[in-house]
mmCIF file of C-alpha atoms in Angstrom:
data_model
loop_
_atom_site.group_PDB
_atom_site.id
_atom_site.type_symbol
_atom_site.label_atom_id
_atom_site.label_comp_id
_atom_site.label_asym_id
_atom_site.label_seq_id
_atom_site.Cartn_x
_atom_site.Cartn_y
_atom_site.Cartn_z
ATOM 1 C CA UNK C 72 35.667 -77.115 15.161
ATOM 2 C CA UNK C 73 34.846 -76.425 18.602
ATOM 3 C CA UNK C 74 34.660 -78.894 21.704
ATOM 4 C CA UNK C 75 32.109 -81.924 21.710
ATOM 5 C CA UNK C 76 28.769 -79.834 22.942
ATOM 6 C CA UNK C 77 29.125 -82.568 26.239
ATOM 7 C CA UNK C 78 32.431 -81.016 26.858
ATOM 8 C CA UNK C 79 31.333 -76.854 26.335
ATOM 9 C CA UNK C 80 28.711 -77.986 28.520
ATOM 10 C CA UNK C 81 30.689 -78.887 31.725
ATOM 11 C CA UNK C 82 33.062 -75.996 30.599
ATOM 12 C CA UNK C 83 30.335 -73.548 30.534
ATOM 13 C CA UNK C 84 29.273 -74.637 33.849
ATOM 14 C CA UNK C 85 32.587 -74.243 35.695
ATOM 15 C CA UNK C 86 33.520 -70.897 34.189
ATOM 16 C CA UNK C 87 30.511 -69.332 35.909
ATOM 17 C CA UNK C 88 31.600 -71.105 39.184
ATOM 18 C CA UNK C 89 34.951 -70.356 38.487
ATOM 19 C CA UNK C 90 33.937 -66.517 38.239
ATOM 20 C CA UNK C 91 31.769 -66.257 40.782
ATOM 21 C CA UNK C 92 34.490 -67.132 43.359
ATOM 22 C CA UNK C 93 36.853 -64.542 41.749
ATOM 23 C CA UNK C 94 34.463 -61.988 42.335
ATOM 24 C CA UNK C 95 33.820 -62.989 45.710
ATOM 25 C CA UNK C 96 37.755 -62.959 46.020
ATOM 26 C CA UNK C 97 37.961 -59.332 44.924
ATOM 27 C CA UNK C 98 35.289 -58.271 46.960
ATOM 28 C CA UNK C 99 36.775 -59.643 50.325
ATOM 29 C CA UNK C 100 40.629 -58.202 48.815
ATOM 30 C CA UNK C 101 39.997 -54.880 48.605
ATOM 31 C CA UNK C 102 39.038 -52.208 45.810
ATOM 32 C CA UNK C 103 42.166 -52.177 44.242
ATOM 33 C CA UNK C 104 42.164 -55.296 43.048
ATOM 34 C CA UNK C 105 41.022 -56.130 39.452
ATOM 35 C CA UNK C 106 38.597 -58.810 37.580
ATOM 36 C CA UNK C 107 39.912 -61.205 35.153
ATOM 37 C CA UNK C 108 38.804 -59.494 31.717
ATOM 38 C CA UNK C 109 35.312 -59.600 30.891
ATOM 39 C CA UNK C 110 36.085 -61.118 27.306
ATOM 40 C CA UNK C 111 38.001 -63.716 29.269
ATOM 41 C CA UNK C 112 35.439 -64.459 31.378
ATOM 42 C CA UNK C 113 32.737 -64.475 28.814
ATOM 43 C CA UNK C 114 34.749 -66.171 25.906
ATOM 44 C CA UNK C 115 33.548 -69.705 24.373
ATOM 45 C CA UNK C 116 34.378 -72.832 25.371
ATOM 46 C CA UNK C 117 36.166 -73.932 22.546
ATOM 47 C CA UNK C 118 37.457 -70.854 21.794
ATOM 48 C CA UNK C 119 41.584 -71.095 22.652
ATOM 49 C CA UNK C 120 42.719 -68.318 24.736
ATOM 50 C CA UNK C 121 46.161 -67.338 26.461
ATOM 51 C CA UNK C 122 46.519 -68.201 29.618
ATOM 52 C CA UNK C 123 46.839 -65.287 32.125
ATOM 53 C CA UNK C 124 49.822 -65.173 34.166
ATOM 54 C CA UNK C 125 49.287 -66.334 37.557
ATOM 55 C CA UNK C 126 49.233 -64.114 40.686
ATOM 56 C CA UNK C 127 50.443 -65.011 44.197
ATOM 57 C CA UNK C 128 47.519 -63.420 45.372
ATOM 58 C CA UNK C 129 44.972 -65.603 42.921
ATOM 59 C CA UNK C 130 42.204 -67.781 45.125
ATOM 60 C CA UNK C 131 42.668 -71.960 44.698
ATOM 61 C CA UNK C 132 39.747 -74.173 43.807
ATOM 62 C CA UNK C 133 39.880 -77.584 45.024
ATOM 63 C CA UNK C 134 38.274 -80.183 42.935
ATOM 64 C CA UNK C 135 37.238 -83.512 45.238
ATOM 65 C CA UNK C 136 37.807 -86.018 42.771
ATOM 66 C CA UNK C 137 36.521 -90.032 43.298
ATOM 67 C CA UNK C 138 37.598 -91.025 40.237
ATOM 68 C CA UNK C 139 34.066 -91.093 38.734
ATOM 69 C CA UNK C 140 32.880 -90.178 35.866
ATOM 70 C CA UNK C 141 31.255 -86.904 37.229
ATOM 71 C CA UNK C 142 34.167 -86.309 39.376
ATOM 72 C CA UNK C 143 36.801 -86.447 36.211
ATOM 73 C CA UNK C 144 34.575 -84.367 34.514
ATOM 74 C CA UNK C 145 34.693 -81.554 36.262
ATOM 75 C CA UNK C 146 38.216 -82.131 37.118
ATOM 76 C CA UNK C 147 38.836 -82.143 33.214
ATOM 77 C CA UNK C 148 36.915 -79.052 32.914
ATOM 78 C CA UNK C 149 38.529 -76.706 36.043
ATOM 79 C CA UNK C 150 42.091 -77.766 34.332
ATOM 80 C CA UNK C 151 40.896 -76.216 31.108
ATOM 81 C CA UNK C 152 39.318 -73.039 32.565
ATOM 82 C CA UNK C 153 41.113 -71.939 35.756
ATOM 83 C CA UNK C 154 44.159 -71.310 33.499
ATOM 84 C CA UNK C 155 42.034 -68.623 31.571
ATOM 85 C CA UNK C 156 40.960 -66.695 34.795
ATOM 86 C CA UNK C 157 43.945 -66.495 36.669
ATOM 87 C CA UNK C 158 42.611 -69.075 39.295
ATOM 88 C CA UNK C 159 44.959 -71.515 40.797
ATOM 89 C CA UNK C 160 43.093 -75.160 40.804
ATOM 90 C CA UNK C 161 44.077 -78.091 42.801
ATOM 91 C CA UNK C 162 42.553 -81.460 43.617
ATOM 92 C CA UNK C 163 41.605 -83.987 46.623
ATOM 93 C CA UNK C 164 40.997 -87.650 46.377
ATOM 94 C CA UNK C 165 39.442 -89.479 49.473
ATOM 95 C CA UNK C 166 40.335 -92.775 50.455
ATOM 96 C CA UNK C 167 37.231 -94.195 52.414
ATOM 97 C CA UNK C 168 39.537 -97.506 53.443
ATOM 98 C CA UNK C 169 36.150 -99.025 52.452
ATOM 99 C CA UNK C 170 37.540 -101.731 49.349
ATOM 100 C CA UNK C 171 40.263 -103.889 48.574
ATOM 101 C CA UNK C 172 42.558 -101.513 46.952
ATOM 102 C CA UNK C 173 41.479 -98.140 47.672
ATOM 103 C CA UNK C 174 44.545 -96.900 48.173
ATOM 104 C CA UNK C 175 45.804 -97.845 44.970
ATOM 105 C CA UNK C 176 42.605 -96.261 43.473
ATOM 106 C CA UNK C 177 43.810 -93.293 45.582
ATOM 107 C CA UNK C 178 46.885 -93.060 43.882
ATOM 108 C CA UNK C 179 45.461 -93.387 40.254
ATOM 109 C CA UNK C 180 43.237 -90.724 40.457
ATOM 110 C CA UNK C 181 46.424 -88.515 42.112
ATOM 111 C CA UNK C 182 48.059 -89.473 38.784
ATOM 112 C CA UNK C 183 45.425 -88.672 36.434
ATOM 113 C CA UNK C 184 44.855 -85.239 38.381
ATOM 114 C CA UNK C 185 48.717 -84.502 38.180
ATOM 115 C CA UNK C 186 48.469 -85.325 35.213
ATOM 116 C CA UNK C 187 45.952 -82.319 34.239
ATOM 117 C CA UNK C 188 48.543 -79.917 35.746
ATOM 118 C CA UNK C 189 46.113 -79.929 38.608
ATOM 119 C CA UNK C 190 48.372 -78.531 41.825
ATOM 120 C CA UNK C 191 48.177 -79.088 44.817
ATOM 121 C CA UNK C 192 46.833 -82.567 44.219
ATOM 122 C CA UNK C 193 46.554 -85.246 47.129
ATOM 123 C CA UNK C 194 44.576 -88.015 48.417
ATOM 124 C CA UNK C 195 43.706 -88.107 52.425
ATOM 125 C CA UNK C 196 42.716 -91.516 53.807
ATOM 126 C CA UNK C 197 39.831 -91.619 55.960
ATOM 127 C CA UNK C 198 38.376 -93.952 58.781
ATOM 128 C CA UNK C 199 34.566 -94.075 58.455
ATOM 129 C CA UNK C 200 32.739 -95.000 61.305
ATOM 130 C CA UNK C 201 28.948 -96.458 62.227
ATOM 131 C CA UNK C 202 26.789 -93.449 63.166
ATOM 132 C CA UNK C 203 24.104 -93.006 60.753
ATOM 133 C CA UNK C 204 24.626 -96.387 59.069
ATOM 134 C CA UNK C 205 27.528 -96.475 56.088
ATOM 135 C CA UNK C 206 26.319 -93.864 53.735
ATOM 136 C CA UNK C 207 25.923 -91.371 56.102
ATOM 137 C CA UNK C 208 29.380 -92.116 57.900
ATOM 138 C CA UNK C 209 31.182 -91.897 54.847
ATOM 139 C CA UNK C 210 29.848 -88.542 54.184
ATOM 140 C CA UNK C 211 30.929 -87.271 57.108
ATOM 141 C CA UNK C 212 34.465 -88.458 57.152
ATOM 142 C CA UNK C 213 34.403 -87.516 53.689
ATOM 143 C CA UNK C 214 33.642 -84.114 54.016
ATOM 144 C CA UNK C 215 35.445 -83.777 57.600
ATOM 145 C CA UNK C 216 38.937 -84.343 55.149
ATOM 146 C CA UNK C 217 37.678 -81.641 52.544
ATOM 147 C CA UNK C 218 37.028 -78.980 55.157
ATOM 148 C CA UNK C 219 40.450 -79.717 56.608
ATOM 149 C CA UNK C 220 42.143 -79.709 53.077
ATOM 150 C CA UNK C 221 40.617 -76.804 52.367
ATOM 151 C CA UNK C 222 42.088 -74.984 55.358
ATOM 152 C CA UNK C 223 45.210 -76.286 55.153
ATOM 153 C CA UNK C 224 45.651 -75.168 51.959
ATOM 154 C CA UNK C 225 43.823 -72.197 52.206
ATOM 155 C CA UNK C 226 41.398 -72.856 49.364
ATOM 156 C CA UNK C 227 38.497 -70.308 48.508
ATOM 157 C CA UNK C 228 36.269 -72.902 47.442
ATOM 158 C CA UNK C 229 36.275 -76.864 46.838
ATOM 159 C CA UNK C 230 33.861 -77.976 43.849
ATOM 160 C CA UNK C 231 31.827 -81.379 44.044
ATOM 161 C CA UNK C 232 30.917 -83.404 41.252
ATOM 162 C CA UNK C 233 27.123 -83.674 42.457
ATOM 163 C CA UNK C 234 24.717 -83.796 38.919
ATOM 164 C CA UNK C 235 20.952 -83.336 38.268
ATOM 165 C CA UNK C 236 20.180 -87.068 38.631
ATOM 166 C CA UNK C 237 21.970 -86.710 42.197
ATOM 167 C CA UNK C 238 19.786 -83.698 43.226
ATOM 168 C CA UNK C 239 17.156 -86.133 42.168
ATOM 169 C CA UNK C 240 17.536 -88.376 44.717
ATOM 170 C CA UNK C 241 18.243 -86.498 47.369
ATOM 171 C CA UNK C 242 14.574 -85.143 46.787
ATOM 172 C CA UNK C 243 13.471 -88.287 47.020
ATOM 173 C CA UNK C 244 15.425 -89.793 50.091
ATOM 174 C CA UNK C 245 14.013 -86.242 52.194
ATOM 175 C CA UNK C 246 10.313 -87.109 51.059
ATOM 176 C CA UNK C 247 10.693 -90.844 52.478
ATOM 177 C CA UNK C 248 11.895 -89.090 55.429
ATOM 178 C CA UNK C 249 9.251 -86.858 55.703
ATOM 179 C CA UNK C 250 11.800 -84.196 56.946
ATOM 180 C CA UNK C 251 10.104 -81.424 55.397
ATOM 181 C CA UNK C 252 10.453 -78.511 53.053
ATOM 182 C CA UNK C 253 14.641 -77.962 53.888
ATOM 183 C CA UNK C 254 14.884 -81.746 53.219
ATOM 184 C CA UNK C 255 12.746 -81.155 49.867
ATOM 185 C CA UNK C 256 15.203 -78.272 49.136
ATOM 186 C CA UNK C 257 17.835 -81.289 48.172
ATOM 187 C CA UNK C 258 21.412 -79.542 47.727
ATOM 188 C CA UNK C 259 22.301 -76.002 47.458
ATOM 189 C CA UNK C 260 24.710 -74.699 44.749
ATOM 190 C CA UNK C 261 26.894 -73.285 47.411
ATOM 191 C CA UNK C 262 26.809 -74.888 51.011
ATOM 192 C CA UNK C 263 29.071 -75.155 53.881
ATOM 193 C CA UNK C 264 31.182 -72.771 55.755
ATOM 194 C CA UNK C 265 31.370 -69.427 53.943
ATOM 195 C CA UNK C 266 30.042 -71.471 51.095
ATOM 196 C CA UNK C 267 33.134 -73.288 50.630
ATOM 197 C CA UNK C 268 31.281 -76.204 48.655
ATOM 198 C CA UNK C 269 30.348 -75.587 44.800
ATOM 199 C CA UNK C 270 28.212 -77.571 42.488
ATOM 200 C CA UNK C 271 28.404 -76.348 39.384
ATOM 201 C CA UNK C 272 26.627 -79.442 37.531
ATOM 202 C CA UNK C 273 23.376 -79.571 39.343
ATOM 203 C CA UNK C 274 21.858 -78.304 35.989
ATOM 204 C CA UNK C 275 23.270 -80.863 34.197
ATOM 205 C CA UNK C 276 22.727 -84.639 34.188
ATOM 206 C CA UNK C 277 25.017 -87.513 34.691
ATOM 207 C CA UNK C 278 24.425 -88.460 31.299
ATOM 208 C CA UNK C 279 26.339 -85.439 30.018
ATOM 209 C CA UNK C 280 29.390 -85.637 32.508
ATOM 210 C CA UNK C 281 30.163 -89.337 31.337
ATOM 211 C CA UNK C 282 29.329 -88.421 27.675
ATOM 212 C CA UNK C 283 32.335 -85.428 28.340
ATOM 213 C CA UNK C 284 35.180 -88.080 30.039
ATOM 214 C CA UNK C 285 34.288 -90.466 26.743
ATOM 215 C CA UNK C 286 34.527 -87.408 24.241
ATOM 216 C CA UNK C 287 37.991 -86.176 26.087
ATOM 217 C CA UNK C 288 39.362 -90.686 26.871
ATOM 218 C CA UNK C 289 39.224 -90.265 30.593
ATOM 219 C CA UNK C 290 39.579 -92.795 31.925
ATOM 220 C CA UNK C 291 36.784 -93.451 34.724
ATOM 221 C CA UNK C 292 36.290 -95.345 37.667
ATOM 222 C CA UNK C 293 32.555 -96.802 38.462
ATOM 223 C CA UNK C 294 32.655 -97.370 42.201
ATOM 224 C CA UNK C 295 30.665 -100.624 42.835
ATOM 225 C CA UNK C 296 28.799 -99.088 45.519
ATOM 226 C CA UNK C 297 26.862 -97.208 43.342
ATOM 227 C CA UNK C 298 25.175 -100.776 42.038
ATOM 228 C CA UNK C 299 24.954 -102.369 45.297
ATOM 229 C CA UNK C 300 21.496 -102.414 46.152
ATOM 230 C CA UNK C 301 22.458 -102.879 49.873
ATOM 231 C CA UNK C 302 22.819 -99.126 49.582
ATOM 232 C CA UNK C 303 19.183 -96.688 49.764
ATOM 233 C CA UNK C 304 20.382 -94.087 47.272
ATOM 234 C CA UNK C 305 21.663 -97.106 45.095
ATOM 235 C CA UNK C 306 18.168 -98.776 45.130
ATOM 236 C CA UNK C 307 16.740 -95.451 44.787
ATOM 237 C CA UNK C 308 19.125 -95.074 41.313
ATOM 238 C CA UNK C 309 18.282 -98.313 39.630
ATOM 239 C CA UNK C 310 14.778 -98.940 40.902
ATOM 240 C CA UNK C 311 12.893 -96.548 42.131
ATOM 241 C CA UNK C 312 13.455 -93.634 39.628
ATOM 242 C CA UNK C 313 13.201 -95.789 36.707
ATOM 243 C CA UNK C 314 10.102 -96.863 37.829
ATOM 244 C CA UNK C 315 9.143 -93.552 38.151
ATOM 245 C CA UNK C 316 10.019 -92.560 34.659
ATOM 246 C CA UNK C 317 8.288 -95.850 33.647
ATOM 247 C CA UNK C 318 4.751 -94.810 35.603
ATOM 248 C CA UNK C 319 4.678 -90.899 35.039
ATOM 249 C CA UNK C 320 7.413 -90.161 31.910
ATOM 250 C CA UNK C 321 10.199 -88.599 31.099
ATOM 251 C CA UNK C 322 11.107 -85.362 33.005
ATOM 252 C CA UNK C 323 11.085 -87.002 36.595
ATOM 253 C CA UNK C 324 14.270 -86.187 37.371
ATOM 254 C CA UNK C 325 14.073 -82.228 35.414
ATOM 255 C CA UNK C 326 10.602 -81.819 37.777
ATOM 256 C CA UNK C 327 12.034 -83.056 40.845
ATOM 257 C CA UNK C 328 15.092 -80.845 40.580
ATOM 258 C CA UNK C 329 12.796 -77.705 39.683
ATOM 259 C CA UNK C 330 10.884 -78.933 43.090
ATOM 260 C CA UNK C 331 14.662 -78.776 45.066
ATOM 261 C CA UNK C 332 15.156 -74.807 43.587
ATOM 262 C CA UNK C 333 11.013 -73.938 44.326
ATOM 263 C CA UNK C 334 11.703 -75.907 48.026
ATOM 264 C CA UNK C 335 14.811 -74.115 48.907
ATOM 265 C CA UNK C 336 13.924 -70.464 47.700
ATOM 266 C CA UNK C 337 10.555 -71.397 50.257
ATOM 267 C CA UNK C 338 12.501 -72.657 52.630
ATOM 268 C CA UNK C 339 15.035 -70.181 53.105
ATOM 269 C CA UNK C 340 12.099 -67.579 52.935
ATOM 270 C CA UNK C 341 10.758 -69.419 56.078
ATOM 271 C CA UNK C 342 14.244 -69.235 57.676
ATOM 272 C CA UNK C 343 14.340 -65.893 57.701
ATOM 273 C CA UNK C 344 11.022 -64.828 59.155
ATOM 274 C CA UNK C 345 11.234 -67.398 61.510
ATOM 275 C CA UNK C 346 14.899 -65.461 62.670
ATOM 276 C CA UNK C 347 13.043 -62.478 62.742
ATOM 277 C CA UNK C 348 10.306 -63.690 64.870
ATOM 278 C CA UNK C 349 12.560 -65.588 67.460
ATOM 279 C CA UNK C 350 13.250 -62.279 69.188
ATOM 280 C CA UNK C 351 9.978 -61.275 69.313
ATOM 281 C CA UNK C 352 8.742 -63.969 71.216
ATOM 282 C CA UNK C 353 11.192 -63.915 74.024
ATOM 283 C CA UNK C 354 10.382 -61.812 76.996
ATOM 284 C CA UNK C 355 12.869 -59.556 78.303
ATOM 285 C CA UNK C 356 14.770 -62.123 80.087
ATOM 286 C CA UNK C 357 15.439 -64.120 76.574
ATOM 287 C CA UNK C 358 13.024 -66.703 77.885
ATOM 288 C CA UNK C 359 10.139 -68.127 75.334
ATOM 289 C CA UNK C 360 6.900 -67.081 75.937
ATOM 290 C CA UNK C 361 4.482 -69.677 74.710
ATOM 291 C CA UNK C 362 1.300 -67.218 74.148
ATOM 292 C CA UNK C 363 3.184 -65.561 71.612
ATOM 293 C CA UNK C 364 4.502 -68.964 70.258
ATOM 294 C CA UNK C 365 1.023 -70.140 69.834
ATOM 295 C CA UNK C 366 0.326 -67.197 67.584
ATOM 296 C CA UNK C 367 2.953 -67.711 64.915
ATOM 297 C CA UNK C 368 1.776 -69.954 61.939
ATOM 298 C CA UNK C 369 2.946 -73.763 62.568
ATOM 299 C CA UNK C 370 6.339 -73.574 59.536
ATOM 300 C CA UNK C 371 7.562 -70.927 61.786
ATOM 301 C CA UNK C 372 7.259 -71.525 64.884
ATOM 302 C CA UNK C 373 8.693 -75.182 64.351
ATOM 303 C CA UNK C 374 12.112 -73.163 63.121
ATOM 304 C CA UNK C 375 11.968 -70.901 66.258
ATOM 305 C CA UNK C 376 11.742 -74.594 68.215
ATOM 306 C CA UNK C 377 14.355 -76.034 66.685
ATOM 307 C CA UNK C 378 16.521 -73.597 66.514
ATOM 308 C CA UNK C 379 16.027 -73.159 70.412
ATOM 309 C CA UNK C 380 16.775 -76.778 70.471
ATOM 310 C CA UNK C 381 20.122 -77.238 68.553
ATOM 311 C CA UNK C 382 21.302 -73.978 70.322
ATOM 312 C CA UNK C 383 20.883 -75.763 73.274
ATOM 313 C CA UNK C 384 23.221 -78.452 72.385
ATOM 314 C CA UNK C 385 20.782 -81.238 70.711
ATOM 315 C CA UNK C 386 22.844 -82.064 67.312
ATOM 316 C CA UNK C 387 21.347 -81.062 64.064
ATOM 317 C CA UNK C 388 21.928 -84.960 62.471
ATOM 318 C CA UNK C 389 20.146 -86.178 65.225
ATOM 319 C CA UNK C 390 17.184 -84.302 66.011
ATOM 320 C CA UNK C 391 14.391 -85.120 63.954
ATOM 321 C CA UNK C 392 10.766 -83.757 62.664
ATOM 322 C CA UNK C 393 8.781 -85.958 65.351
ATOM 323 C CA UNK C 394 11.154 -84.542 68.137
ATOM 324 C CA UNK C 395 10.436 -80.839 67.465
ATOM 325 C CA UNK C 396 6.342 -82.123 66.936
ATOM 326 C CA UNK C 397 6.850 -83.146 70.749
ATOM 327 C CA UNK C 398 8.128 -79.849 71.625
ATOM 328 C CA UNK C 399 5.530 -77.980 69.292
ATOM 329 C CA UNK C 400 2.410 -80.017 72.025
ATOM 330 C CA UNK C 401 3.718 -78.330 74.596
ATOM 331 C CA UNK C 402 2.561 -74.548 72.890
ATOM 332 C CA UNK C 403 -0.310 -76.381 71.518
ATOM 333 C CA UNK C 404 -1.531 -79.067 72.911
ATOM 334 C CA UNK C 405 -0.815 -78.354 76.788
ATOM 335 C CA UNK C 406 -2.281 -80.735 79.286
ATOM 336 C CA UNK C 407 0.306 -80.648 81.977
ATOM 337 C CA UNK C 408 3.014 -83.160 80.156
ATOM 338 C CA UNK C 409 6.079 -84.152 81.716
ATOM 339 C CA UNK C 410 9.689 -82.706 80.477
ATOM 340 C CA UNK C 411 10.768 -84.100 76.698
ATOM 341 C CA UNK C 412 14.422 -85.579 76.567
ATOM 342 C CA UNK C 413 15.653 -84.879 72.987
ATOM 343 C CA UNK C 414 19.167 -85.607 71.091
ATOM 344 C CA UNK C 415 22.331 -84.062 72.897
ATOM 345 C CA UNK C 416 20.672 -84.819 76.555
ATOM 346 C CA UNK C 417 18.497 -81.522 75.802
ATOM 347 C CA UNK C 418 15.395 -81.014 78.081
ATOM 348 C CA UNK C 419 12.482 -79.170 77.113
ATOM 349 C CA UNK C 420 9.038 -77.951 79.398
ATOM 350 C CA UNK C 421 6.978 -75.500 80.568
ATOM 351 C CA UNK C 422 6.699 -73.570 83.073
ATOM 352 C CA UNK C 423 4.777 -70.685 84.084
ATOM 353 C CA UNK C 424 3.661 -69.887 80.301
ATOM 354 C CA UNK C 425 7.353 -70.185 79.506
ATOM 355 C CA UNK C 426 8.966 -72.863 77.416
ATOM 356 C CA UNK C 427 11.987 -74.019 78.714
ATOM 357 C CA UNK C 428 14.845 -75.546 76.710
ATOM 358 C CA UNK C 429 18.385 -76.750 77.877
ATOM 359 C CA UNK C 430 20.732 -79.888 78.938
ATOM 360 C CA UNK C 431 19.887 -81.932 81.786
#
C-alpha cells in the first residue's frame, strides 16, 4: 500500500522542485555532467527506490524549518526524496528571540531535523528590529539569516514552507494596500537572488501539509502568533477569509491564488516592456525626456519612474504607489511644481522638458 495520498502529495511536490534545481545544477556544471535517471526522477511516491550514492559535487537544498506544520512537512518530504536524486538536503531553524523559550524551540526542531538525517542542520538566532512594524521586521531578519546560511554553506536553493492559503493572503494584504498588479502577483515559486527561494506547496493547501505531519506522527509546533489577532495576516486568517468563504463560497482561496499566477505572468509582462522602453526615452545624455514619457501608456511608464527612482537610491520597502503618482504629475500634470522628496533622500523635478531624479 502506498503512502497516505496527503503524504504523495507533498512528495510529489518536492520531487519536481527537487529536479528542477538539479537541472539547473547541470546546466551551470558543465556538459559532462549527468541527470539523475529519468525513472528516478519520475518514479512514485510510494514506490521504494535505492538511494543513489552521493556525489561531492551534488547541489544542497536547505529546508527553513519553524517547526510548523507546513514547515515539517516539507522537511519530512525533502528527507524522503533528496536521497533518491542524489541531492544533498540540509535544514535551518530561525530563532526570532521573539517568546519565552525560543531557543529551546530552536533546539527541538534541530533535533527533529537531525533526526530525518537532514545535514547540515542548524538554528541561527536573530534580533528583529521595528522598521515596518513586527511582521515585517521579522521577515527581514528572517530571511537576512537564510541568505547568509545559504552562502555559507553554499546551498543551491533553500525551500519555504509557504502553502495556497498563504498565497491567499498575501493577495489580499497587496489589495488593502492598493500596491498594484506586482503586489496582486502574491509570491513567486522561485524568488530571491538567483532564485535561491523555492515554494514548492503553493499548489497545495495548509490543510494537506498538516493532514501529511498527522499521517507520518510529526510532531508540530503551532506558533501562537499565528492566532494573535494583534497580527494583520492573523486577522486576515481567522476573520477575514472565512468571511469571505461565508459571503461568496468555497473556492476563495483556489480563485485568489489563480488571480496571484494571472497577476504575476501580467506583471512580469509589464516589467519587461517597461525595461525595453526605459532606453528609449532617455536622450543621448541618459537623461529622461518627459515628451516621450508622456507617450507611454500609464502601467509603463510608472515602472520606468520607479525604477529611475530606486536606482537612484530611494529603497524599494519604502517607496510607495502614491510616491511614484507624485512623480508621474510632473509628465502629466505639469504646472510648474516644486522638487518631490521621496524615500532614501531622493529628489525628483523638471527641468527643461527633462525629468530629473537623484539624492539631495
Amino acid at each position: 500500500m502506498g503512502p497516505h495520498p496527503a503524504v504523495a502529495a507533498i512528495r510529489l511536490a518536492v520531487r519536481r522542485v527537487l529536479h528542477d534545481v538539479l537541472t539547473e545544477h547541470t546546466r551551470s556544471a558543465g556538459p559532462d555532467r549527468r541527470t539523475p535517471h529519468p525513472e528516478l526522477a519520475e518514479a512514485g511516491a510510494g514506490r521504494q527506490r535505492p538511494a543513489l550514492p552521493e556525489r561531492p559535487d551534488a547541489p544542497l537544498v536547505l529546508v527553513a524549518c519553524s517547526g510548523g506544520a507546513d514547515s515539517m512537512a516539507l522537511a519530512s518530504a525533502l528527507a524522503f526524496e533528496a536521497p533518491k536524486l542524489s541531492v544533498r538536503a540540509g535544514g535551518i531553524t530561525v530563532d526570532h528571540g521573539l517568546q519565552a523559550g525560543s531557543d529551546t524551540r530552536a533546539a527541538e526542531v534541530v533535533e527533529r531535523l537531525t533526526a530525518m538525517r537532514l545535514d547540515p542542520v542548524e538554528a541561527v538566532a536573530v534580533r528583529v528590529g521595528h522598521d515596518g512594524g513586527p511582521e515585517a521586521a521579522a521577515r527581514e531578519a528572517r530571511y537576512a539569516a537564510l541568505d547568509a546560511a545559504a552562502e555559507r554553506h553554499g546551498a543551491a536553493a533553500v525551500l519555504l514552507g509557504h502553502t495556497r492559503d498563504d498565497q491567499a493572503e498575501t493577495v489580499l494584504l497587496g489589495l488593502a494596500r492598493g500596491s498594484g498588479i506586482r503586489s496582486l502577483s502574491g509570491m513567486a515559486a522561485a524568488s530571491g537572488p538567483a532564485g535561491r527561494y523555492r515554494r514548492p506547496f503553493l499548489q497545495l493547501d495548509r490543510q494537506t501539509a498538516r493532514t501529511a505531519c498527522l499521517a507520518q506522527s510529526l510532531p508540530v509546533w503551532d506558533d501562537p502568533h499565528n492566532t494573535d489577532p494583534a497580527y494583520t495576516r492573523s486577522r486576515l486568517r481567522h476573520e477575514g477569509l472565512p468571511a469571505l468563504e461565508k459571503a461568496l463560497g468555497k473556492g476563495v482561496v483556489e480563485a485568489l491564488a489563480r488571480t496571484a499566477q494571472l497577476s504575476r505572468d501580467d506583471a512580469d509582462a509589464l516589467d519587461t516592456w517597461a525595461a525595453e522602453a526605459d532606453r528609449a526615452v532617455r536622450d543621448e545624455a541618459g537623461r529622461l525626456e518627459c515628451a516621450k514619457l508622456y507617450a507611454l501608456p500609464p502601467a509603463v511608464r510608472r515602472r520606468v519612474l520607479r525604477r529611475a527612482v530606486m536606482e537612484a537610491g530611494s529603497p524599494a520597502g519604502s517607496l510607495f504607489a502614491r510616491h511614484i503618482e507624485e512623480v508621474d504629475r510632473l509628465i502629466t500634470g505639469w504646472r510648474g511644481q516644486r522638487a518631490i522628496n521621496l524615500p532614501g533622500r531622493v529628489e525628483a523635478m523638471r527641468q527643461g522638458g527633462r525629468l530629473v531624479i537623484r539624492q539631495s
